[in-house]
Amino acid sequence: MSKKNNLSTRKRQHDFDLRREKEEKERQAKKLHANKNKMKVDGRDKKKNKTNKFQMKKKVKTKLSALSKAKAQQAMELDD
């Protein structure tokens, strides 16, 4: 048999490809999870301060870019 058709070589390559695809999926999932955590507006997932009875919620102020303002404007026009 030629080197390319060697069964053990093909099997090792296949296992390597599967492992690499699995790692890539995990990396993408981790990245997506991180992006979801960044997008949270209020800090509900953060630990509450148990010593303080009154807790102030932090409000996140976001500035809209010109592009997002234009998209929002266009979406409002489509709703009419």
PDB file of N, CA and C in Angstrom:
ATOM      1  N   MET A   1       0.832  -1.196   0.000  1.00  0.00           N
ATOM      2  CA  MET A   1       0.000   0.000   0.000  1.00  0.00           C
ATOM      3  C   MET A   1       0.871   1.253   0.000  1.00  0.00           C
ATOM      4  N   SER A   2       0.323   2.267  -0.585  1.00  0.00           N
ATOM      5  CA  SER A   2       1.065   3.522  -0.584  1.00  0.00           C
ATOM      6  C   SER A   2       0.924   4.204   0.776  1.00  0.00           C
ATOM      7  N   LYS A   3       1.728   5.220   0.997  1.00  0.00           N
ATOM      8  CA  LYS A   3       1.681   5.923   2.282  1.00  0.00           C
ATOM      9  C   LYS A   3       0.318   6.576   2.512  1.00  0.00           C
ATOM     10  N   LYS A   4      -0.289   7.108   1.445  1.00  0.00           N
ATOM     11  CA  LYS A   4      -1.562   7.813   1.587  1.00  0.00           C
ATOM     12  C   LYS A   4      -2.688   6.862   1.959  1.00  0.00           C
ATOM     13  N   ASN A   5      -2.624   5.627   1.480  1.00  0.00           N
ATOM     14  CA  ASN A   5      -3.698   4.677   1.748  1.00  0.00           C
ATOM     15  C   ASN A   5      -3.462   3.840   2.991  1.00  0.00           C
ATOM     16  N   ASN A   6      -2.438   4.113   3.732  1.00  0.00           N
ATOM     17  CA  ASN A   6      -2.160   3.359   4.942  1.00  0.00           C
ATOM     18  C   ASN A   6      -3.297   3.592   5.940  1.00  0.00           C
ATOM     19  N   LEU A   7      -3.906   2.499   6.404  1.00  0.00           N
ATOM     20  CA  LEU A   7      -5.097   2.593   7.245  1.00  0.00           C
ATOM     21  C   LEU A   7      -4.817   3.301   8.568  1.00  0.00           C
ATOM     22  N   SER A   8      -3.689   2.986   9.193  1.00  0.00           N
ATOM     23  CA  SER A   8      -3.389   3.618  10.480  1.00  0.00           C
ATOM     24  C   SER A   8      -3.157   5.114  10.321  1.00  0.00           C
ATOM     25  N   THR A   9      -2.517   5.510   9.218  1.00  0.00           N
ATOM     26  CA  THR A   9      -2.274   6.931   8.976  1.00  0.00           C
ATOM     27  C   THR A   9      -3.597   7.673   8.750  1.00  0.00           C
ATOM     28  N   ARG A  10      -4.481   7.060   7.982  1.00  0.00           N
ATOM     29  CA  ARG A  10      -5.789   7.686   7.725  1.00  0.00           C
ATOM     30  C   ARG A  10      -6.595   7.802   9.010  1.00  0.00           C
ATOM     31  N   LYS A  11      -6.548   6.752   9.828  1.00  0.00           N
ATOM     32  CA  LYS A  11      -7.300   6.771  11.094  1.00  0.00           C
ATOM     33  C   LYS A  11      -6.775   7.868  12.019  1.00  0.00           C
ATOM     34  N   ARG A  12      -5.443   7.963  12.142  1.00  0.00           N
ATOM     35  CA  ARG A  12      -4.877   9.012  12.988  1.00  0.00           C
ATOM     36  C   ARG A  12      -5.256  10.396  12.468  1.00  0.00           C
ATOM     37  N   GLN A  13      -5.216  10.574  11.143  1.00  0.00           N
ATOM     38  CA  GLN A  13      -5.574  11.870  10.554  1.00  0.00           C
ATOM     39  C   GLN A  13      -7.045  12.193  10.810  1.00  0.00           C
ATOM     40  N   HIS A  14      -7.892  11.165  10.696  1.00  0.00           N
ATOM     41  CA  HIS A  14      -9.321  11.359  10.930  1.00  0.00           C
ATOM     42  C   HIS A  14      -9.576  11.752  12.390  1.00  0.00           C
ATOM     43  N   ASP A  15      -8.923  11.051  13.318  1.00  0.00           N
ATOM     44  CA  ASP A  15      -9.069  11.379  14.734  1.00  0.00           C
ATOM     45  C   ASP A  15      -8.588  12.798  15.022  1.00  0.00           C
ATOM     46  N   PHE A  16      -7.483  13.164  14.396  1.00  0.00           N
ATOM     47  CA  PHE A  16      -6.953  14.510  14.572  1.00  0.00           C
ATOM     48  C   PHE A  16      -7.940  15.559  14.066  1.00  0.00           C
ATOM     49  N   ASP A  17      -8.530  15.297  12.899  1.00  0.00           N
ATOM     50  CA  ASP A  17      -9.510  16.237  12.331  1.00  0.00           C
ATOM     51  C   ASP A  17     -10.724  16.373  13.243  1.00  0.00           C
ATOM     52  N   LEU A  18     -11.211  15.253  13.760  1.00  0.00           N
ATOM     53  CA  LEU A  18     -12.360  15.304  14.671  1.00  0.00           C
ATOM     54  C   LEU A  18     -12.048  16.098  15.931  1.00  0.00           C
ATOM     55  N   ARG A  19     -10.843  15.862  16.483  1.00  0.00           N
ATOM     56  CA  ARG A  19     -10.440  16.576  17.687  1.00  0.00           C
ATOM     57  C   ARG A  19     -10.337  18.076  17.415  1.00  0.00           C
ATOM     58  N   ARG A  20      -9.776  18.429  16.259  1.00  0.00           N
ATOM     59  CA  ARG A  20      -9.621  19.843  15.911  1.00  0.00           C
ATOM     60  C   ARG A  20     -10.985  20.511  15.722  1.00  0.00           C
ATOM     61  N   GLU A  21     -11.934  19.811  15.070  1.00  0.00           N
ATOM     62  CA  GLU A  21     -13.276  20.370  14.894  1.00  0.00           C
ATOM     63  C   GLU A  21     -13.973  20.567  16.233  1.00  0.00           C
ATOM     64  N   LYS A  22     -13.795  19.602  17.137  1.00  0.00           N
ATOM     65  CA  LYS A  22     -14.407  19.713  18.459  1.00  0.00           C
ATOM     66  C   LYS A  22     -13.844  20.903  19.225  1.00  0.00           C
ATOM     67  N   GLU A  23     -12.522  21.077  19.171  1.00  0.00           N
ATOM     68  CA  GLU A  23     -11.894  22.210  19.843  1.00  0.00           C
ATOM     69  C   GLU A  23     -12.360  23.534  19.242  1.00  0.00           C
ATOM     70  N   GLU A  24     -12.521  23.554  17.926  1.00  0.00           N
ATOM     71  CA  GLU A  24     -12.987  24.771  17.255  1.00  0.00           C
ATOM     72  C   GLU A  24     -14.410  25.124  17.700  1.00  0.00           C
ATOM     73  N   LYS A  25     -15.271  24.110  17.814  1.00  0.00           N
ATOM     74  CA  LYS A  25     -16.647  24.352  18.279  1.00  0.00           C
ATOM     75  C   LYS A  25     -16.646  24.872  19.710  1.00  0.00           C
ATOM     76  N   GLU A  26     -15.796  24.280  20.548  1.00  0.00           N
ATOM     77  CA  GLU A  26     -15.720  24.734  21.940  1.00  0.00           C
ATOM     78  C   GLU A  26     -15.234  26.178  22.012  1.00  0.00           C
ATOM     79  N   ARG A  27     -14.239  26.510  21.187  1.00  0.00           N
ATOM     80  CA  ARG A  27     -13.713  27.868  21.158  1.00  0.00           C
ATOM     81  C   ARG A  27     -14.799  28.855  20.716  1.00  0.00           C
ATOM     82  N   GLN A  28     -15.565  28.464  19.681  1.00  0.00           N
ATOM     83  CA  GLN A  28     -16.635  29.338  19.196  1.00  0.00           C
ATOM     84  C   GLN A  28     -17.710  29.512  20.272  1.00  0.00           C
ATOM     85  N   ALA A  29     -18.065  28.413  20.960  1.00  0.00           N
ATOM     86  CA  ALA A  29     -19.077  28.491  22.012  1.00  0.00           C
ATOM     87  C   ALA A  29     -18.608  29.384  23.145  1.00  0.00           C
ATOM     88  N   LYS A  30     -17.328  29.272  23.509  1.00  0.00           N
ATOM     89  CA  LYS A  30     -16.775  30.102  24.580  1.00  0.00           C
ATOM     90  C   LYS A  30     -16.800  31.572  24.183  1.00  0.00           C
ATOM     91  N   LYS A  31     -16.461  31.832  22.922  1.00  0.00           N
ATOM     92  CA  LYS A  31     -16.447  33.203  22.415  1.00  0.00           C
ATOM     93  C   LYS A  31     -17.860  33.783  22.411  1.00  0.00           C
ATOM     94  N   LEU A  32     -18.832  32.975  21.971  1.00  0.00           N
ATOM     95  CA  LEU A  32     -20.220  33.421  21.947  1.00  0.00           C
ATOM     96  C   LEU A  32     -20.718  33.698  23.362  1.00  0.00           C
ATOM     97  N   HIS A  33     -20.352  32.829  24.294  1.00  0.00           N
ATOM     98  CA  HIS A  33     -20.766  33.016  25.682  1.00  0.00           C
ATOM     99  C   HIS A  33     -20.174  34.308  26.247  1.00  0.00           C
ATOM    100  N   ALA A  34     -18.917  34.580  25.917  1.00  0.00           N
ATOM    101  CA  ALA A  34     -18.274  35.807  26.383  1.00  0.00           C
ATOM    102  C   ALA A  34     -18.974  37.028  25.800  1.00  0.00           C
ATOM    103  N   ASN A  35     -19.353  36.951  24.518  1.00  0.00           N
ATOM    104  CA  ASN A  35     -20.045  38.072  23.892  1.00  0.00           C
ATOM    105  C   ASN A  35     -21.416  38.278  24.522  1.00  0.00           C
ATOM    106  N   LYS A  36     -22.101  37.204  24.866  1.00  0.00           N
ATOM    107  CA  LYS A  36     -23.412  37.334  25.512  1.00  0.00           C
ATOM    108  C   LYS A  36     -23.264  38.002  26.867  1.00  0.00           C
ATOM    109  N   ASN A  37     -22.203  37.630  27.604  1.00  0.00           N
ATOM    110  CA  ASN A  37     -21.982  38.243  28.916  1.00  0.00           C
ATOM    111  C   ASN A  37     -21.663  39.726  28.783  1.00  0.00           C
ATOM    112  N   LYS A  38     -20.960  40.107  27.723  1.00  0.00           N
ATOM    113  CA  LYS A  38     -20.642  41.519  27.510  1.00  0.00           C
ATOM    114  C   LYS A  38     -21.895  42.319  27.212  1.00  0.00           C
ATOM    115  N   MET A  39     -22.861  41.693  26.541  1.00  0.00           N
ATOM    116  CA  MET A  39     -24.042  42.404  26.083  1.00  0.00           C
ATOM    117  C   MET A  39     -25.079  42.617  27.181  1.00  0.00           C
ATOM    118  N   LYS A  40     -24.901  42.003  28.336  1.00  0.00           N
ATOM    119  CA  LYS A  40     -25.882  42.146  29.403  1.00  0.00           C
ATOM    120  C   LYS A  40     -25.892  43.584  29.895  1.00  0.00           C
ATOM    121  N   VAL A  41     -27.113  44.132  30.053  1.00  0.00           N
ATOM    122  CA  VAL A  41     -27.231  45.530  30.439  1.00  0.00           C
ATOM    123  C   VAL A  41     -27.176  45.684  31.949  1.00  0.00           C
ATOM    124  N   ASP A  42     -27.935  44.864  32.662  1.00  0.00           N
ATOM    125  CA  ASP A  42     -27.909  44.979  34.111  1.00  0.00           C
ATOM    126  C   ASP A  42     -27.147  43.801  34.681  1.00  0.00           C
ATOM    127  N   GLY A  43     -26.593  43.985  35.858  1.00  0.00           N
ATOM    128  CA  GLY A  43     -25.720  42.978  36.435  1.00  0.00           C
ATOM    129  C   GLY A  43     -26.460  41.964  37.273  1.00  0.00           C
ATOM    130  N   ARG A  44     -27.408  41.249  36.735  1.00  0.00           N
ATOM    131  CA  ARG A  44     -28.158  40.264  37.510  1.00  0.00           C
ATOM    132  C   ARG A  44     -27.303  39.051  37.867  1.00  0.00           C
ATOM    133  N   ASP A  45     -26.363  38.685  37.002  1.00  0.00           N
ATOM    134  CA  ASP A  45     -25.557  37.509  37.250  1.00  0.00           C
ATOM    135  C   ASP A  45     -24.434  37.766  38.248  1.00  0.00           C
ATOM    136  N   LYS A  46     -24.181  39.010  38.551  1.00  0.00           N
ATOM    137  CA  LYS A  46     -23.123  39.326  39.500  1.00  0.00           C
ATOM    138  C   LYS A  46     -23.573  38.977  40.911  1.00  0.00           C
ATOM    139  N   LYS A  47     -22.600  38.660  41.767  1.00  0.00           N
ATOM    140  CA  LYS A  47     -22.930  38.315  43.144  1.00  0.00           C
ATOM    141  C   LYS A  47     -23.473  39.550  43.862  1.00  0.00           C
ATOM    142  N   LYS A  48     -24.486  39.319  44.681  1.00  0.00           N
ATOM    143  CA  LYS A  48     -25.042  40.418  45.453  1.00  0.00           C
ATOM    144  C   LYS A  48     -24.209  40.610  46.720  1.00  0.00           C
ATOM    145  N   ASN A  49     -24.101  41.848  47.106  1.00  0.00           N
ATOM    146  CA  ASN A  49     -23.373  42.175  48.326  1.00  0.00           C
ATOM    147  C   ASN A  49     -24.268  41.839  49.510  1.00  0.00           C
ATOM    148  N   LYS A  50     -23.917  40.818  50.277  1.00  0.00           N
ATOM    149  CA  LYS A  50     -24.782  40.345  51.350  1.00  0.00           C
ATOM    150  C   LYS A  50     -24.749  41.260  52.568  1.00  0.00           C
ATOM    151  N   THR A  51     -23.716  42.048  52.722  1.00  0.00           N
ATOM    152  CA  THR A  51     -23.623  42.912  53.887  1.00  0.00           C
ATOM    153  C   THR A  51     -24.496  44.154  53.733  1.00  0.00           C
ATOM    154  N   ASN A  52     -24.732  44.548  52.496  1.00  0.00           N
ATOM    155  CA  ASN A  52     -25.516  45.748  52.245  1.00  0.00           C
ATOM    156  C   ASN A  52     -26.944  45.343  51.921  1.00  0.00           C
ATOM    157  N   LYS A  53     -27.919  45.890  52.651  1.00  0.00           N
ATOM    158  CA  LYS A  53     -29.315  45.523  52.404  1.00  0.00           C
ATOM    159  C   LYS A  53     -29.862  46.187  51.153  1.00  0.00           C
ATOM    160  N   PHE A  54     -29.388  47.376  50.857  1.00  0.00           N
ATOM    161  CA  PHE A  54     -29.871  48.083  49.687  1.00  0.00           C
ATOM    162  C   PHE A  54     -28.805  48.013  48.606  1.00  0.00           C
ATOM    163  N   GLN A  55     -29.231  47.572  47.448  1.00  0.00           N
ATOM    164  CA  GLN A  55     -28.254  47.439  46.368  1.00  0.00           C
ATOM    165  C   GLN A  55     -28.666  48.342  45.207  1.00  0.00           C
ATOM    166  N   MET A  56     -27.719  49.084  44.747  1.00  0.00           N
ATOM    167  CA  MET A  56     -27.969  49.966  43.622  1.00  0.00           C
ATOM    168  C   MET A  56     -27.646  49.220  42.340  1.00  0.00           C
ATOM    169  N   LYS A  57     -28.536  49.270  41.372  1.00  0.00           N
ATOM    170  CA  LYS A  57     -28.251  48.648  40.085  1.00  0.00           C
ATOM    171  C   LYS A  57     -27.481  49.627  39.223  1.00  0.00           C
ATOM    172  N   LYS A  58     -26.450  49.105  38.585  1.00  0.00           N
ATOM    173  CA  LYS A  58     -25.671  49.955  37.707  1.00  0.00           C
ATOM    174  C   LYS A  58     -26.342  50.002  36.344  1.00  0.00           C
ATOM    175  N   LYS A  59     -26.516  51.190  35.833  1.00  0.00           N
ATOM    176  CA  LYS A  59     -27.075  51.339  34.503  1.00  0.00           C
ATOM    177  C   LYS A  59     -25.935  51.574  33.521  1.00  0.00           C
ATOM    178  N   VAL A  60     -25.991  50.860  32.442  1.00  0.00           N
ATOM    179  CA  VAL A  60     -24.953  50.992  31.435  1.00  0.00           C
ATOM    180  C   VAL A  60     -25.467  51.914  30.347  1.00  0.00           C
ATOM    181  N   LYS A  61     -24.753  52.978  30.127  1.00  0.00           N
ATOM    182  CA  LYS A  61     -25.134  53.918  29.079  1.00  0.00           C
ATOM    183  C   LYS A  61     -24.407  53.536  27.804  1.00  0.00           C
ATOM    184  N   THR A  62     -25.173  53.399  26.750  1.00  0.00           N
ATOM    185  CA  THR A  62     -24.553  53.045  25.478  1.00  0.00           C
ATOM    186  C   THR A  62     -24.804  54.168  24.486  1.00  0.00           C
ATOM    187  N   LYS A  63     -23.797  54.463  23.720  1.00  0.00           N
ATOM    188  CA  LYS A  63     -23.933  55.477  22.692  1.00  0.00           C
ATOM    189  C   LYS A  63     -24.139  54.771  21.364  1.00  0.00           C
ATOM    190  N   LEU A  64     -25.160  55.194  20.631  1.00  0.00           N
ATOM    191  CA  LEU A  64     -25.426  54.593  19.335  1.00  0.00           C
ATOM    192  C   LEU A  64     -24.516  55.210  18.287  1.00  0.00           C
ATOM    193  N   SER A  65     -23.994  54.360  17.452  1.00  0.00           N
ATOM    194  CA  SER A  65     -23.176  54.878  16.364  1.00  0.00           C
ATOM    195  C   SER A  65     -24.104  55.418  15.280  1.00  0.00           C
ATOM    196  N   ALA A  66     -23.543  56.129  14.340  1.00  0.00           N
ATOM    197  CA  ALA A  66     -24.333  56.707  13.258  1.00  0.00           C
ATOM    198  C   ALA A  66     -25.012  55.613  12.437  1.00  0.00           C
ATOM    199  N   LEU A  67     -24.306  54.507  12.226  1.00  0.00           N
ATOM    200  CA  LEU A  67     -24.864  53.407  11.460  1.00  0.00           C
ATOM    201  C   LEU A  67     -26.049  52.777  12.176  1.00  0.00           C
ATOM    202  N   SER A  68     -25.919  52.549  13.485  1.00  0.00           N
ATOM    203  CA  SER A  68     -27.015  51.933  14.221  1.00  0.00           C
ATOM    204  C   SER A  68     -28.206  52.885  14.329  1.00  0.00           C
ATOM    205  N   LYS A  69     -27.947  54.207  14.404  1.00  0.00           N
ATOM    206  CA  LYS A  69     -29.040  55.174  14.412  1.00  0.00           C
ATOM    207  C   LYS A  69     -29.796  55.138  13.091  1.00  0.00           C
ATOM    208  N   ALA A  70     -29.040  55.027  11.990  1.00  0.00           N
ATOM    209  CA  ALA A  70     -29.674  54.974  10.677  1.00  0.00           C
ATOM    210  C   ALA A  70     -30.504  53.702  10.526  1.00  0.00           C
ATOM    211  N   LYS A  71     -29.982  52.591  11.026  1.00  0.00           N
ATOM    212  CA  LYS A  71     -30.733  51.331  10.956  1.00  0.00           C
ATOM    213  C   LYS A  71     -32.012  51.415  11.786  1.00  0.00           C
ATOM    214  N   ALA A  72     -31.921  52.009  12.963  1.00  0.00           N
ATOM    215  CA  ALA A  72     -33.097  52.156  13.812  1.00  0.00           C
ATOM    216  C   ALA A  72     -34.125  53.059  13.144  1.00  0.00           C
ATOM    217  N   GLN A  73     -33.653  54.123  12.538  1.00  0.00           N
ATOM    218  CA  GLN A  73     -34.538  55.041  11.832  1.00  0.00           C
ATOM    219  C   GLN A  73     -35.249  54.319  10.692  1.00  0.00           C
ATOM    220  N   GLN A  74     -34.495  53.530   9.962  1.00  0.00           N
ATOM    221  CA  GLN A  74     -35.059  52.793   8.832  1.00  0.00           C
ATOM    222  C   GLN A  74     -36.082  51.759   9.334  1.00  0.00           C
ATOM    223  N   ALA A  75     -35.795  51.110  10.433  1.00  0.00           N
ATOM    224  CA  ALA A  75     -36.721  50.128  10.999  1.00  0.00           C
ATOM    225  C   ALA A  75     -38.018  50.804  11.444  1.00  0.00           C
ATOM    226  N   MET A  76     -37.902  52.019  11.985  1.00  0.00           N
ATOM    227  CA  MET A  76     -39.087  52.756  12.402  1.00  0.00           C
ATOM    228  C   MET A  76     -39.935  53.143  11.198  1.00  0.00           C
ATOM    229  N   GLU A  77     -39.283  53.482  10.098  1.00  0.00           N
ATOM    230  CA  GLU A  77     -40.013  53.854   8.875  1.00  0.00           C
ATOM    231  C   GLU A  77     -40.749  52.659   8.311  1.00  0.00           C
ATOM    232  N   LEU A  78     -40.146  51.471   8.416  1.00  0.00           N
ATOM    233  CA  LEU A  78     -40.783  50.261   7.881  1.00  0.00           C
ATOM    234  C   LEU A  78     -42.007  49.873   8.698  1.00  0.00           C
ATOM    235  N   ASP A  79     -42.014  50.188  10.005  1.00  0.00           N
ATOM    236  CA  ASP A  79     -43.142  49.837  10.855  1.00  0.00           C
ATOM    237  C   ASP A  79     -44.379  50.655  10.557  1.00  0.00           C
ATOM    238  N   ASP A  80     -44.189  51.871  10.042  1.00  0.00           N
ATOM    239  CA  ASP A  80     -45.335  52.755   9.787  1.00  0.00           C
ATOM    240  C   ASP A  80     -46.236  52.232   8.764  1.00  0.00           C
TER     241      ASP A  80
END
